[in-house]
mmCIF file with all atom_site columns, C-alpha atoms in Angstrom:
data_model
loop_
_atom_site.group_PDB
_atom_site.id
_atom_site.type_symbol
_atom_site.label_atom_id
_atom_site.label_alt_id
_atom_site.label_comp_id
_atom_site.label_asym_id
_atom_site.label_entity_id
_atom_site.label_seq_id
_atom_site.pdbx_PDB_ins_code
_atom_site.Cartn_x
_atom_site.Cartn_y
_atom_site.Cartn_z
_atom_site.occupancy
_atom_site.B_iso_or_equiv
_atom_site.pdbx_formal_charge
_atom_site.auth_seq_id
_atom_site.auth_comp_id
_atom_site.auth_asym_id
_atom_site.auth_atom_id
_atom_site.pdbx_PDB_model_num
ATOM 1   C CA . UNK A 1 1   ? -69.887 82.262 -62.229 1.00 64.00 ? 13  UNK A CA 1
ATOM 2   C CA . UNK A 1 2   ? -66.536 80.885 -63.655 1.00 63.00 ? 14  UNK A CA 1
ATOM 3   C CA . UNK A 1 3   ? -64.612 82.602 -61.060 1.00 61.00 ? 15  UNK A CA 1
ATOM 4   C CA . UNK A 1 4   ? -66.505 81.052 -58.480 1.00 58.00 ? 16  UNK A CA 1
ATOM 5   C CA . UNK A 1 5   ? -66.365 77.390 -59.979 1.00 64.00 ? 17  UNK A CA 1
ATOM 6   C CA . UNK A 1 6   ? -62.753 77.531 -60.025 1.00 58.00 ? 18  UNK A CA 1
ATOM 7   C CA . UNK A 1 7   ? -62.610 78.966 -56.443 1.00 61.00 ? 19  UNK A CA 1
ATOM 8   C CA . UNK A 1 8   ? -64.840 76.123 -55.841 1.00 58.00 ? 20  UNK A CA 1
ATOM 9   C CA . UNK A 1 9   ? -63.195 73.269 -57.499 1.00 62.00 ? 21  UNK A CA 1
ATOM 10  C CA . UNK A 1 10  ? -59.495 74.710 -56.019 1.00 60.00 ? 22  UNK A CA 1
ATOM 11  C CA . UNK A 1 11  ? -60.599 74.223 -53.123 1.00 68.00 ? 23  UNK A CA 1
ATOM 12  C CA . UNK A 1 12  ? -61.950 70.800 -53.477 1.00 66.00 ? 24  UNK A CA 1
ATOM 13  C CA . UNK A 1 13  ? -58.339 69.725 -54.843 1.00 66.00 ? 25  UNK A CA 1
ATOM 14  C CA . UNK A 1 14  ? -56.798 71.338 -52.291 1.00 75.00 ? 26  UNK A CA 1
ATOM 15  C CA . UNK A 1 15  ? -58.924 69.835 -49.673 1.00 79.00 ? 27  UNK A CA 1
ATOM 16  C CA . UNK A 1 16  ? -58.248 66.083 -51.457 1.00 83.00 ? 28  UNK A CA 1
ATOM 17  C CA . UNK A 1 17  ? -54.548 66.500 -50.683 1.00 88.00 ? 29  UNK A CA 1
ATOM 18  C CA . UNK A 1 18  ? -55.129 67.780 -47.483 1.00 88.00 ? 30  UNK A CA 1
ATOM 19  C CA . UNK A 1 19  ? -56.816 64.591 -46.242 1.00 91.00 ? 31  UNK A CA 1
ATOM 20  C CA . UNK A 1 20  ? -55.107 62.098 -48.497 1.00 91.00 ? 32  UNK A CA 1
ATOM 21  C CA . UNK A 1 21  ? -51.985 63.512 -46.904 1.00 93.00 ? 33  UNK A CA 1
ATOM 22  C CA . UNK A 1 22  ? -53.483 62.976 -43.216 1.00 94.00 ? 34  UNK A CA 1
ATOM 23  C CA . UNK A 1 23  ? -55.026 59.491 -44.026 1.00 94.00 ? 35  UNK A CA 1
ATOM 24  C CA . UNK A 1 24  ? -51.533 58.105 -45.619 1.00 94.00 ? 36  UNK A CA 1
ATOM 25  C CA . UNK A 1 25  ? -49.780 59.695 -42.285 1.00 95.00 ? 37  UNK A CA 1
ATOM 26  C CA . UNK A 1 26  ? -52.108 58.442 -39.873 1.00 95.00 ? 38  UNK A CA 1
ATOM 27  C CA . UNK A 1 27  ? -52.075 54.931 -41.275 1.00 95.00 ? 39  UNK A CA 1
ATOM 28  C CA . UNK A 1 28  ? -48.737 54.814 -40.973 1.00 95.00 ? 40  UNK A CA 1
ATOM 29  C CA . UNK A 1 29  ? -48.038 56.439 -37.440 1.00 96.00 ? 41  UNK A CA 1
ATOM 30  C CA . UNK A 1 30  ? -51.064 54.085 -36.288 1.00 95.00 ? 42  UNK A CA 1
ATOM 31  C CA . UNK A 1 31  ? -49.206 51.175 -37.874 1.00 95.00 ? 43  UNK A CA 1
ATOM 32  C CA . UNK A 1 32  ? -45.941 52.022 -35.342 1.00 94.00 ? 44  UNK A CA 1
ATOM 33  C CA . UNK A 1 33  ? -46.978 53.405 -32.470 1.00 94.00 ? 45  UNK A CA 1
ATOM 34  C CA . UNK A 1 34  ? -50.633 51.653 -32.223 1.00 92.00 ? 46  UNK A CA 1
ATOM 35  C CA . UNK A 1 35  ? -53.996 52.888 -31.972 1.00 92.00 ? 47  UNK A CA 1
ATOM 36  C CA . UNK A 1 36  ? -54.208 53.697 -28.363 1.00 91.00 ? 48  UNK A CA 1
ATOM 37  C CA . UNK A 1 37  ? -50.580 55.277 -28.001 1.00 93.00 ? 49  UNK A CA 1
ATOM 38  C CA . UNK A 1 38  ? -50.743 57.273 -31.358 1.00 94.00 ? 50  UNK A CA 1
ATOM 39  C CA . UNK A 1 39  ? -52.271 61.366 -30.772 1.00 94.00 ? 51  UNK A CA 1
ATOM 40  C CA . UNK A 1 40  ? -53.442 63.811 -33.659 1.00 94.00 ? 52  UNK A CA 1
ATOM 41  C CA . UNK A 1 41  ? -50.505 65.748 -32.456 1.00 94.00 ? 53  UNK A CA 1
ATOM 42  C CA . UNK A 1 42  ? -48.082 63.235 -33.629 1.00 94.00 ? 54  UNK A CA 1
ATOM 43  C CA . UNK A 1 43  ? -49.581 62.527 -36.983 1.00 95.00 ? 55  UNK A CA 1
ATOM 44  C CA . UNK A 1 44  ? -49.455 66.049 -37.417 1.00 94.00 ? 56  UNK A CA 1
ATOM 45  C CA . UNK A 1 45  ? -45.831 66.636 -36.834 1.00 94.00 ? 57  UNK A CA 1
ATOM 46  C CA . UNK A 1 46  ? -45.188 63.999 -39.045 1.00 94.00 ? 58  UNK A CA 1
ATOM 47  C CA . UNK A 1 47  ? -47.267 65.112 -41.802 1.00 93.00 ? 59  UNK A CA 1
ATOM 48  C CA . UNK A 1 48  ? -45.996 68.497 -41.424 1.00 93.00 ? 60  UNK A CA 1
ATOM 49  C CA . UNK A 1 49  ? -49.391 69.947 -40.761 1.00 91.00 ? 61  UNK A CA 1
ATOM 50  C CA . UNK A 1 50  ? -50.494 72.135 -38.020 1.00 92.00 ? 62  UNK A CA 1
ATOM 51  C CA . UNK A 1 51  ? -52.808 70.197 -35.401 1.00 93.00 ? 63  UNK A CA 1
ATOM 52  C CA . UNK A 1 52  ? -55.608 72.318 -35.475 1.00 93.00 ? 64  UNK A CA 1
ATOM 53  C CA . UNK A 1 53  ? -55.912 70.941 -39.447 1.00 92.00 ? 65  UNK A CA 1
ATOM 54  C CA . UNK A 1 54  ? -55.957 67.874 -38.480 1.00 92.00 ? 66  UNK A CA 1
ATOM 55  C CA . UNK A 1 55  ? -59.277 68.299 -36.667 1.00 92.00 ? 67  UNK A CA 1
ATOM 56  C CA . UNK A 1 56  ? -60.680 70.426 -39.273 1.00 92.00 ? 68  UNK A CA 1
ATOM 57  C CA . UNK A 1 57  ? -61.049 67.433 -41.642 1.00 93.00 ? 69  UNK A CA 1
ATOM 58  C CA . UNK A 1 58  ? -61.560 64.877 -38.658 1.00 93.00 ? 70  UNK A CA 1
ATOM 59  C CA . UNK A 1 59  ? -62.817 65.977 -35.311 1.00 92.00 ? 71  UNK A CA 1
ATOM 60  C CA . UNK A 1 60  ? -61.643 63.365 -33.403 1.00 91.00 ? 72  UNK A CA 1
ATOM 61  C CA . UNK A 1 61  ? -58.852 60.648 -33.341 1.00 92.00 ? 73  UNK A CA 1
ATOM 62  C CA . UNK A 1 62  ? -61.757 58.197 -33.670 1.00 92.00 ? 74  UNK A CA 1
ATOM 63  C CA . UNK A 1 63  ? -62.826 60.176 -36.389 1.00 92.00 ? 75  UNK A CA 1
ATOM 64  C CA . UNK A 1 64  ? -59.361 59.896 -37.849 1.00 93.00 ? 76  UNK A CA 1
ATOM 65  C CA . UNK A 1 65  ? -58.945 55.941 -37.082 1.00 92.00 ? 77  UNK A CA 1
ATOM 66  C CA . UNK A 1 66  ? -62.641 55.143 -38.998 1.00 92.00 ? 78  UNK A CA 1
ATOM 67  C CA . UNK A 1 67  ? -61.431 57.301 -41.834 1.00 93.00 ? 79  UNK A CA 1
ATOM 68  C CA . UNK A 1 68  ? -58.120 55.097 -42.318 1.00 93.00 ? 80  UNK A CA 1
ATOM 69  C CA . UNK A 1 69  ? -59.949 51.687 -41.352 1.00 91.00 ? 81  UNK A CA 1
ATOM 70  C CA . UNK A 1 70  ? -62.624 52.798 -43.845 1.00 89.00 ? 82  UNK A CA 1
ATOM 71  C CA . UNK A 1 71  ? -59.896 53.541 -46.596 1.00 90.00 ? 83  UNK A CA 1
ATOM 72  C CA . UNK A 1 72  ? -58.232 49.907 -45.683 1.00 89.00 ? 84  UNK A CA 1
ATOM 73  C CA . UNK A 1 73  ? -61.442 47.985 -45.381 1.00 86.00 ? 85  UNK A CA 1
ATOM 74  C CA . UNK A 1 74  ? -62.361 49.073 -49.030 1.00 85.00 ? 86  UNK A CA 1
ATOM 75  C CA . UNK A 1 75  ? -59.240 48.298 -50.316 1.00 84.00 ? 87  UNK A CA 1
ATOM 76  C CA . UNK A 1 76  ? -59.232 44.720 -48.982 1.00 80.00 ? 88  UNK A CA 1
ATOM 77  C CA . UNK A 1 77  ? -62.090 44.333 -50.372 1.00 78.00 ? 89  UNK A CA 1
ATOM 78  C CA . UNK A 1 78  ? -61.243 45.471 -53.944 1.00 81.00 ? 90  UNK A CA 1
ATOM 79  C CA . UNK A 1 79  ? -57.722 44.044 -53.878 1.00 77.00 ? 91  UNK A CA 1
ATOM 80  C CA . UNK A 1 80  ? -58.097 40.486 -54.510 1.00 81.00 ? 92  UNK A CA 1
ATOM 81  C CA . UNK A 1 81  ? -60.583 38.951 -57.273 1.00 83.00 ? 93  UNK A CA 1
ATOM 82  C CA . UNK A 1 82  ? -64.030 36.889 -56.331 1.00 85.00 ? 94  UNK A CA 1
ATOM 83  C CA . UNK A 1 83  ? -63.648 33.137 -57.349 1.00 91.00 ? 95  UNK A CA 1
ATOM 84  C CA . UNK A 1 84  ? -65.175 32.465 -60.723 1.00 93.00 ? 96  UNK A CA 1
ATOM 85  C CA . UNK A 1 85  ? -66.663 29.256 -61.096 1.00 94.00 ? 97  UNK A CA 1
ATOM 86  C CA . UNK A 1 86  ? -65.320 28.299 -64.736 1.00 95.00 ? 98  UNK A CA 1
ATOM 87  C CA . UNK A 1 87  ? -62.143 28.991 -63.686 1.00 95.00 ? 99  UNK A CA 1
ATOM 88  C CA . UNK A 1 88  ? -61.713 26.179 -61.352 1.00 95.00 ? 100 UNK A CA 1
ATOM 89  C CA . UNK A 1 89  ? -60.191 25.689 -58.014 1.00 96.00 ? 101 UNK A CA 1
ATOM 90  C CA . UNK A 1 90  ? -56.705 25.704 -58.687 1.00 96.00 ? 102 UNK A CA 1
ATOM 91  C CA . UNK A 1 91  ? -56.982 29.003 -60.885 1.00 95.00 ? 103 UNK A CA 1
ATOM 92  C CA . UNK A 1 92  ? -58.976 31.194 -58.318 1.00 95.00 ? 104 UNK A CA 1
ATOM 93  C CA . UNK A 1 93  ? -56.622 29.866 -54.800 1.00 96.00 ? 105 UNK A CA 1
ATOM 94  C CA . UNK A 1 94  ? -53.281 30.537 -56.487 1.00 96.00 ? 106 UNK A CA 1
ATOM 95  C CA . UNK A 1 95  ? -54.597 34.295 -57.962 1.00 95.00 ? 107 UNK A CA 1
ATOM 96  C CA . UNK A 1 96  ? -56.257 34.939 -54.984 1.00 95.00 ? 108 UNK A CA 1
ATOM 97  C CA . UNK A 1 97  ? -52.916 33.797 -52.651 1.00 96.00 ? 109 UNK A CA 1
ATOM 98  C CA . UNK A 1 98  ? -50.609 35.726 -55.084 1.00 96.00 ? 110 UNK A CA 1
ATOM 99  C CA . UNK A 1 99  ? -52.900 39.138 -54.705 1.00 94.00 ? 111 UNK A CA 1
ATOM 100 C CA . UNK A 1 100 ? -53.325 38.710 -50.995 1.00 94.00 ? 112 UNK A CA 1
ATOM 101 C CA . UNK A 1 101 ? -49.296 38.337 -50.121 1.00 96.00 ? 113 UNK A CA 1
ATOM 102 C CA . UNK A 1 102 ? -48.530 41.525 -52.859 1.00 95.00 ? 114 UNK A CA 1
ATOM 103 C CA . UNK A 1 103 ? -50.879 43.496 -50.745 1.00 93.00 ? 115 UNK A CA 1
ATOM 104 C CA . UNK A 1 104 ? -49.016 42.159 -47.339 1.00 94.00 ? 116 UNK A CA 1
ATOM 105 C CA . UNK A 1 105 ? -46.058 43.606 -49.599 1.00 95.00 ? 117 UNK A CA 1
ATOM 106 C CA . UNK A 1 106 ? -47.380 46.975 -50.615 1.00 93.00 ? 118 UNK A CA 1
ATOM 107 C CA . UNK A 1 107 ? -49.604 48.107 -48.049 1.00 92.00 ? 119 UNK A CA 1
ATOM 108 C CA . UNK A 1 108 ? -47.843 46.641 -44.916 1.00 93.00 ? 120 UNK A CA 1
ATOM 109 C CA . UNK A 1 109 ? -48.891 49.207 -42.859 1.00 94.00 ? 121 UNK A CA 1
ATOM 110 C CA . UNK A 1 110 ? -52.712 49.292 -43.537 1.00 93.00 ? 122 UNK A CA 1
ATOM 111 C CA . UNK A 1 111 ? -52.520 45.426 -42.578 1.00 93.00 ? 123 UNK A CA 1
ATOM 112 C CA . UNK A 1 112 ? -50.716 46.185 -39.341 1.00 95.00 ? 124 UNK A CA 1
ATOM 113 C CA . UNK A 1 113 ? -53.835 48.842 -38.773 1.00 94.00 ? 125 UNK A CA 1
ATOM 114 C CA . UNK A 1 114 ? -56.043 46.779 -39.796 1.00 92.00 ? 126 UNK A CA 1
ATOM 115 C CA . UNK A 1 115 ? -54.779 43.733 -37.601 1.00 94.00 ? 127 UNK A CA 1
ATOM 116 C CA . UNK A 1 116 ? -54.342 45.976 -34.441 1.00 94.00 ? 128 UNK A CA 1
ATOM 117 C CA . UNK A 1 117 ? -58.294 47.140 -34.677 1.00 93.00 ? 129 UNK A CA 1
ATOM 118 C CA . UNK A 1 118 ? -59.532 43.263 -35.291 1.00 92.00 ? 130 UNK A CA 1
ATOM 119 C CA . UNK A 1 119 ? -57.634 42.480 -31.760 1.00 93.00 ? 131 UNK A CA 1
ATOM 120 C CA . UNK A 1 120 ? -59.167 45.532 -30.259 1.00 91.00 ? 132 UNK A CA 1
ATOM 121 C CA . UNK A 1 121 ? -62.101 44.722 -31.656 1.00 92.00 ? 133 UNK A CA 1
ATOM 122 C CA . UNK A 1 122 ? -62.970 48.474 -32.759 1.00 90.00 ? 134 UNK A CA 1
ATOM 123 C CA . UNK A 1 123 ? -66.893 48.461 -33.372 1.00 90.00 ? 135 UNK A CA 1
ATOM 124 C CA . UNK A 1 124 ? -66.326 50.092 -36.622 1.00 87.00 ? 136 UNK A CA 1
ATOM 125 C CA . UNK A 1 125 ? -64.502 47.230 -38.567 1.00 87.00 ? 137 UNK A CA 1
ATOM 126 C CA . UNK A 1 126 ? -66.694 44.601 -36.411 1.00 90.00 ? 138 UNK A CA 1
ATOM 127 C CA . UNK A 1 127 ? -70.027 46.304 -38.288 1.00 90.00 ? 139 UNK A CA 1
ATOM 128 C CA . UNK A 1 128 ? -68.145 46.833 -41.068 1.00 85.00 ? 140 UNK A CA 1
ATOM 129 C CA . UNK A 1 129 ? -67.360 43.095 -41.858 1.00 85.00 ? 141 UNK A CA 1
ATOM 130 C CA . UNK A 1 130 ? -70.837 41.808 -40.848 1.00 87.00 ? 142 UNK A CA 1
ATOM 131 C CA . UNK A 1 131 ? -72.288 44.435 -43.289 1.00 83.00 ? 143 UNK A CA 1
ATOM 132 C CA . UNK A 1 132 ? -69.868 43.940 -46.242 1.00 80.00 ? 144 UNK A CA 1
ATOM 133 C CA . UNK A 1 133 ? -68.035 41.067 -45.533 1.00 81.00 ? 145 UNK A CA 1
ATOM 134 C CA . UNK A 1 134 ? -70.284 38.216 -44.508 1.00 84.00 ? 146 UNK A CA 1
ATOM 135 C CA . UNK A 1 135 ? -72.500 38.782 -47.716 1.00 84.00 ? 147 UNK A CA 1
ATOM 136 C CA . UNK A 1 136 ? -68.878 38.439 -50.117 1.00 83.00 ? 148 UNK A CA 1
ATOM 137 C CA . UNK A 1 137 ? -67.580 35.554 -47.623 1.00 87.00 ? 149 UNK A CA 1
ATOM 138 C CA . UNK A 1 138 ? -71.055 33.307 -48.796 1.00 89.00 ? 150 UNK A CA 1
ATOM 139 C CA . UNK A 1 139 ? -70.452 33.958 -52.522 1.00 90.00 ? 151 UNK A CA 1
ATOM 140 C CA . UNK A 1 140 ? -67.395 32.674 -52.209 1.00 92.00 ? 152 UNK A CA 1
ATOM 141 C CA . UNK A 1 141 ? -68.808 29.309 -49.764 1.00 93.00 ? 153 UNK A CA 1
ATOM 142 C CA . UNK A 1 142 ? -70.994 28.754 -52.377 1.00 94.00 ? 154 UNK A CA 1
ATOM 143 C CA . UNK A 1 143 ? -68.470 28.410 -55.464 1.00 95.00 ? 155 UNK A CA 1
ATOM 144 C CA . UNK A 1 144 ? -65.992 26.416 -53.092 1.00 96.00 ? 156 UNK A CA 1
ATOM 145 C CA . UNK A 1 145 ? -69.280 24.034 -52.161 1.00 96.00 ? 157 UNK A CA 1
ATOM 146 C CA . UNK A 1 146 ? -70.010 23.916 -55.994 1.00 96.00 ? 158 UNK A CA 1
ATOM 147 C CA . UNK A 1 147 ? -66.284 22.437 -56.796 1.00 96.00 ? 159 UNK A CA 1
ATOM 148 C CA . UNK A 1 148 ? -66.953 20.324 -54.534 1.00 96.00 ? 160 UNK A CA 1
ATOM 149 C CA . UNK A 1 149 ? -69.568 18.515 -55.196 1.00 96.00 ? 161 UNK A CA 1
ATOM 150 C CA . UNK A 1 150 ? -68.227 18.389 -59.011 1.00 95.00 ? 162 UNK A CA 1
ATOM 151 C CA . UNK A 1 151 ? -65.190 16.526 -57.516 1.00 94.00 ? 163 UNK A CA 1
ATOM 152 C CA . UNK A 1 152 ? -62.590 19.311 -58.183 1.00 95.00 ? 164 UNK A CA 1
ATOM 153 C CA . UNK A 1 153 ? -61.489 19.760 -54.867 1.00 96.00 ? 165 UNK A CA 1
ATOM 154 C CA . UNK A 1 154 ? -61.544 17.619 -51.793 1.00 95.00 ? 166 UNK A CA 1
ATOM 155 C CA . UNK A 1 155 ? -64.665 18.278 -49.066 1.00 96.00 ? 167 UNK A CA 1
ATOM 156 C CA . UNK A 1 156 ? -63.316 21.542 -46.601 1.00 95.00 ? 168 UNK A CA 1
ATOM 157 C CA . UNK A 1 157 ? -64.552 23.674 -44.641 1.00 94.00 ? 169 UNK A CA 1
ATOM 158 C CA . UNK A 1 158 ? -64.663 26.963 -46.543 1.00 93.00 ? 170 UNK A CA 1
ATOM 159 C CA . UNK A 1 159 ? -64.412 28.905 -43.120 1.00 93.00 ? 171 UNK A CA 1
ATOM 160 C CA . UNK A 1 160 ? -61.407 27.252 -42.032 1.00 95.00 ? 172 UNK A CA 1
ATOM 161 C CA . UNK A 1 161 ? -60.076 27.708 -45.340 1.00 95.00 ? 173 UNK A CA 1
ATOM 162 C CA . UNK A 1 162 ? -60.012 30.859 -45.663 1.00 93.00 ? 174 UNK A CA 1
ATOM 163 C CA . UNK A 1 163 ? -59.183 31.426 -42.020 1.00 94.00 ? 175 UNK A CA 1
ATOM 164 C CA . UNK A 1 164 ? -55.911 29.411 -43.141 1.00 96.00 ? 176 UNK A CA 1
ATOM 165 C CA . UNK A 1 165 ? -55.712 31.353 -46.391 1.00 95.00 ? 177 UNK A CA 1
ATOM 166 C CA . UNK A 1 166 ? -55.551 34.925 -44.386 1.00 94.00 ? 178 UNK A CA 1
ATOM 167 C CA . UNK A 1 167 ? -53.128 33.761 -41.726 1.00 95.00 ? 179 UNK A CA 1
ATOM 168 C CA . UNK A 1 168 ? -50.210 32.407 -44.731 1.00 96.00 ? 180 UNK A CA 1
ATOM 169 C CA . UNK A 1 169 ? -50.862 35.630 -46.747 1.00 96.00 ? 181 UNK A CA 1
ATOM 170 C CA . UNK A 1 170 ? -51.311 38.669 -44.235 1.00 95.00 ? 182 UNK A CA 1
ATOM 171 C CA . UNK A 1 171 ? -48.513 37.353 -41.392 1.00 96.00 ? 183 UNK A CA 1
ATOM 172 C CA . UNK A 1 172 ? -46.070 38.763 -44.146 1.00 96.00 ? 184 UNK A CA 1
ATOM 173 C CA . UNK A 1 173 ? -47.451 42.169 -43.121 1.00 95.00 ? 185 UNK A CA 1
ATOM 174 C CA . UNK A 1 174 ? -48.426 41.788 -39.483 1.00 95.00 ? 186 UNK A CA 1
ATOM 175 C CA . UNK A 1 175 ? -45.084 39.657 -38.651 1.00 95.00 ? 187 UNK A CA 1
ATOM 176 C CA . UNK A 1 176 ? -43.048 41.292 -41.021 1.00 94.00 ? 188 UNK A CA 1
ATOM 177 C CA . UNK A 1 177 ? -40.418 41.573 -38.343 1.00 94.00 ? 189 UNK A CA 1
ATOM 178 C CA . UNK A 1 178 ? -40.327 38.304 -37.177 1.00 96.00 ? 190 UNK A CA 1
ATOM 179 C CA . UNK A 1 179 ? -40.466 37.236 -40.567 1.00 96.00 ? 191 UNK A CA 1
ATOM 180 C CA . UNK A 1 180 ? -37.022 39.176 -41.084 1.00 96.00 ? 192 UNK A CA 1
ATOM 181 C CA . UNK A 1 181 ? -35.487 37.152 -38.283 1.00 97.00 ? 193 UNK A CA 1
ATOM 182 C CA . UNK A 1 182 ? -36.307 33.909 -39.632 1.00 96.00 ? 194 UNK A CA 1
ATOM 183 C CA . UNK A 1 183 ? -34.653 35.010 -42.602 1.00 96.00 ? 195 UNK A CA 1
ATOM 184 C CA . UNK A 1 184 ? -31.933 36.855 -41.126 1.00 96.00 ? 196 UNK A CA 1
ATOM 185 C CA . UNK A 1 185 ? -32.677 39.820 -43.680 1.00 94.00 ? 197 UNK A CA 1
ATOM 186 C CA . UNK A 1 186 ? -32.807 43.582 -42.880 1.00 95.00 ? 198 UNK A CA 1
ATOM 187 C CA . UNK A 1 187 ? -35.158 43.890 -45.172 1.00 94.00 ? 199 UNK A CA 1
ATOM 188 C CA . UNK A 1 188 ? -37.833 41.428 -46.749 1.00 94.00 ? 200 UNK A CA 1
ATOM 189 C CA . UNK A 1 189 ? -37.809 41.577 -50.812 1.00 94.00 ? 201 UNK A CA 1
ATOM 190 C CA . UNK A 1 190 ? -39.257 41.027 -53.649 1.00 93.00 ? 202 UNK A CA 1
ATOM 191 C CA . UNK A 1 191 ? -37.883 37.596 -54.028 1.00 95.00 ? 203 UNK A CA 1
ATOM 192 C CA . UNK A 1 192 ? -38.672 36.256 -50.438 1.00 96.00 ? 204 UNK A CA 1
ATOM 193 C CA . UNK A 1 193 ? -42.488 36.984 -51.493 1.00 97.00 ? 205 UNK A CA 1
ATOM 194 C CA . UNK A 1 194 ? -42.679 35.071 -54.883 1.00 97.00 ? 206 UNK A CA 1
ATOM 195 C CA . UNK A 1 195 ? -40.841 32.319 -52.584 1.00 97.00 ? 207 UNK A CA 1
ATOM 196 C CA . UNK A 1 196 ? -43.716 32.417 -50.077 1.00 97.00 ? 208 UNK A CA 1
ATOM 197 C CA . UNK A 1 197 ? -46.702 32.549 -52.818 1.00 97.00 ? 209 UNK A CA 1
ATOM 198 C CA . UNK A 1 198 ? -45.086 29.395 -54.153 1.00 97.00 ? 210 UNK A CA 1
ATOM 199 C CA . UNK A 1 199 ? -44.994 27.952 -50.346 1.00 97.00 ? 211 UNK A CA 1
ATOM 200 C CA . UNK A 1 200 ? -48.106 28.699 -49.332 1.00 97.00 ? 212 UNK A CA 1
ATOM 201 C CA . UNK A 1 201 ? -50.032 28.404 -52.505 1.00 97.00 ? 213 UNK A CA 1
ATOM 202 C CA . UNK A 1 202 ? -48.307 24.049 -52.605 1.00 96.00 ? 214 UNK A CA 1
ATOM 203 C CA . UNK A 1 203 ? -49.994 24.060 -49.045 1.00 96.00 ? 215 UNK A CA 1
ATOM 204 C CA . UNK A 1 204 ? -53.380 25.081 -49.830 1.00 97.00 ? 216 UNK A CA 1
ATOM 205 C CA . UNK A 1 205 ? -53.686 23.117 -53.249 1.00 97.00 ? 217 UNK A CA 1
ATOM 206 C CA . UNK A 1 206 ? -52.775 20.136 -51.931 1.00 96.00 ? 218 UNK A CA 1
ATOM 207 C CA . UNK A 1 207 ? -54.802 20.112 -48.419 1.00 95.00 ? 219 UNK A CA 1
ATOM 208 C CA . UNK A 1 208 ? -57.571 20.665 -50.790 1.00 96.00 ? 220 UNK A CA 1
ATOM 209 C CA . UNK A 1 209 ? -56.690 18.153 -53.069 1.00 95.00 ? 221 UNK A CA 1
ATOM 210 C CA . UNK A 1 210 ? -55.902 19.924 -55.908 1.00 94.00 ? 222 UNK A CA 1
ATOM 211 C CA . UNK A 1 211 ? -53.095 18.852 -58.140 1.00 82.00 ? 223 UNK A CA 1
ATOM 212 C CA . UNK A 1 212 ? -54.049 19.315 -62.165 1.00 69.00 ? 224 UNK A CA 1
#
């Protein structure tokens, strides 16, 4: 019965790396090459993994794609903090701006895959954000309305503002390249992100009329 547990639970680990392995290679081979050019073969050869296990775990390259999107959909959604009420307006925007342009700096490619599905307008992320998303979005309407009307923050549209808020944070993932132009840097670093928190996070405070 031990024997068999351990058989069992060795195979479970080694079936963990197997797919974290694929879903880290696909997201980034999707994030260069794009979801309708990139094939299982490719994120095969670059993971090092014969094809044929690629479509053990995942059966298709739609399988594959939902898989990653499902991994990066989660992880938007746990990556920034929900606006608490006591905390105030100015509190809640400048966390969640800061969180939003670290994750445009550490997981630049799940933003590009994420991006490149939105345009595409795969089904999966479309009933994923009306199932997930829409219910989080009015919790965070509501505390924006509520600051509001207690004359911390200016009348807005909540939509637009966070519309605003996605565009200044995630184009430092999705535009990374043209972002480098502008710059002229090879690279973006760690500095030319705190610079852009500081930016963007000035823009949003004060078209919301936030300033103490």
């Amino acid at each position: 019965m031990e024997e068999k547990r351990a058989k069992d639970q060795l195979k479970a680990h080694i079936r963990a790396q197997n797919q974290a392995l694929i879903l880290s290679t696909a997201e980034r081979v999707f994030a260069r090459q794009g979801l309708a050019k990139t094939t299982t073969q490719m994120i095969a050869n670059e993971a090092g993994l014969p094809k044929a296990n690629i479509h053990y775990y995942y059966r298709s390259k739609k399988d594959l794609l939902e898989a990653v999107l499902g991994n990066i959909l989660q992880l938007w959604l746990e990556s920034v903090s929900c606006f608490v009420l006591e905390d105030g307006p100015k509190a809640c925007l400048t966390r969640y701006i800061s969180e939003k342009i670290d994750q445009s700096r550490i997981n630049t490619n799940a933003s590009k895959v994420f991006a490149m599905a939105l345009i595409g307008e795969e089904p999966f992320v479309l009933e994923y954000l009306n199932k997930h998303f829409v219910s989080e979005l009015a919790r965070e309407k509501q505390t924006i309305q509520t600051w509001i009307e207690q004359g911390e923050m200016k009348p807005v549209s909540a939509e637009h503002l966070f519309i605003s808020l996605w565009a200044l944070t995630q184009t430092y993932a999705d535009f990374d390249a043209q972002i480098k132009i502008v710059l002229n840097k090879a690279e973006l670093e760690e500095e030319d992100y705190g610079q852009a928190k500081i930016f963007v996070t000035n823009m949003i405070l004060s078209s919301c009329g936030i300033t103490d």
